[in-house]
XYZ file of C-alpha atoms in Angstrom:
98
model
C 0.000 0.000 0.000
C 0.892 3.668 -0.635
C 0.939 6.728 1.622
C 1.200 10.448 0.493
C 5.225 11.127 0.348
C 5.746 7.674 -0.689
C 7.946 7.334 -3.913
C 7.448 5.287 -6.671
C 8.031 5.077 -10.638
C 6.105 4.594 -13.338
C 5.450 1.231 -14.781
C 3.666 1.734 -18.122
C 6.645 4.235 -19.596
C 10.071 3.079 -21.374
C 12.181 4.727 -18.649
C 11.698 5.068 -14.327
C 10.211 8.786 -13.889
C 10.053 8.899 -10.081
C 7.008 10.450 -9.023
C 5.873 11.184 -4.995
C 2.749 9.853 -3.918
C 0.433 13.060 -2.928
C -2.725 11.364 -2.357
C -3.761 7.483 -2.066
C -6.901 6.459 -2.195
C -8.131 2.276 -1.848
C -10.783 0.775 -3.604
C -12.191 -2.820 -3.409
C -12.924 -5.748 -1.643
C -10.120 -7.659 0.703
C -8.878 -9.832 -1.788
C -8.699 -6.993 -4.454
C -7.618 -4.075 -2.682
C -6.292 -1.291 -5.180
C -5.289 1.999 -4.912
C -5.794 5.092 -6.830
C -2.740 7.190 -6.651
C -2.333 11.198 -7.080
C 1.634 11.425 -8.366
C 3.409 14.846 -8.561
C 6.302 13.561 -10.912
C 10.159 14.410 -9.861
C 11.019 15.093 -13.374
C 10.191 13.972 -16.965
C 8.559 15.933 -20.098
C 5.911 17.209 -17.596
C 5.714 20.952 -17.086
C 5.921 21.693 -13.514
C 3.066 21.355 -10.753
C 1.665 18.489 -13.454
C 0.325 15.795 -11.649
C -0.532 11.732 -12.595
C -3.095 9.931 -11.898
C -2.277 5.791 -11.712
C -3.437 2.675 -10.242
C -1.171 1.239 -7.398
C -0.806 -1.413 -10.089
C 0.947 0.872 -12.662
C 3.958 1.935 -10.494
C 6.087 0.702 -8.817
C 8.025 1.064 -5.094
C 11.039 3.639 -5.745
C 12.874 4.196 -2.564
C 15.806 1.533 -3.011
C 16.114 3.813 -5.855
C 16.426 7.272 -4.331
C 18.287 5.905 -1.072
C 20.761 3.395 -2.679
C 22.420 5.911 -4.775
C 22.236 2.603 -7.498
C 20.851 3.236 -10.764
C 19.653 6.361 -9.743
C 18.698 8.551 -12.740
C 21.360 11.164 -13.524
C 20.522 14.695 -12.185
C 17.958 13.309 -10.059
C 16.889 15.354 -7.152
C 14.917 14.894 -3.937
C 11.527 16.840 -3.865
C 10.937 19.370 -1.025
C 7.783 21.547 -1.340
C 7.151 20.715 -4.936
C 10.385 21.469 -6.070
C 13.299 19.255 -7.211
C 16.650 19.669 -5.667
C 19.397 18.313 -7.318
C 22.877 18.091 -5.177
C 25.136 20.739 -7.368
C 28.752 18.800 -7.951
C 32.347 20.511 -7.813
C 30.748 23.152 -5.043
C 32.987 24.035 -2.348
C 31.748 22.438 0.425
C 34.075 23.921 3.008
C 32.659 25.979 5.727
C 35.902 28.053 6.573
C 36.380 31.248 5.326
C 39.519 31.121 2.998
C-alpha cells in the first residue's frame, strides 16, 4: 500500500520517472484491494506542478532507488515543497572562510 510522500516510478513508460505519492486512495474488496494514486512527478517531459493519476498497479516502489544511490537517474533530485533539488557537484563544500 501507498501513503502520500511515498515514492514510486512509473510502470507503463520506457524509462523510471520517479514520481511522490500526494494522495492514495483504496478501492475494493479484501482480496482486491487497489489503490488510486495522485503522483506529482520528480522530473520527466511534464511541465511543472503536473500531476498523474495511476493505479497502485501501474507503479512501482522507488525508494531503493532514491536511497541506494544505485541506478539512480542522472541529475535526479529529492523533492521538497514541490520542487526538485538536485545536489550541485564541484561546489565548495568547506565551511571556513579562505
Amino acid at each position: 500500500m501507498y501513503h502520500p510522500g511515498d515514492y514510486a516510478y512509473l510502470e507503463d513508460l520506457p524509462r523510471r520517472f520517479v514520481c511522490r505519492v500526494v494522495e492514495a486512495d483504496s478501492f475494493g474488496a479484501d482480496a482486491s484491494m487497489g489503490q488510486l494514486l495522485k503522483l506529482a512527478p520528480l522530473g520527466g517531459p511534464w511541465p511543472p506542478g503536473t500531476m498523474l493519476v495511476r493505479l497502485s498497479s501501474a507503479v512501482r516502489p522507488a525508494e531503493d532507488v532514491l536511497h541506494a544511490g544505485r541506478g539512480a537517474m542522472r541529475g535526479m533530485g529529492v523533492a521538497t515543497d514541490h520542487e526538485e533539488r538536485t545536489p550541485s557537484r564541484g561546489q565548495n563544500q568547506s565551511h571556513e572562510a579562505p
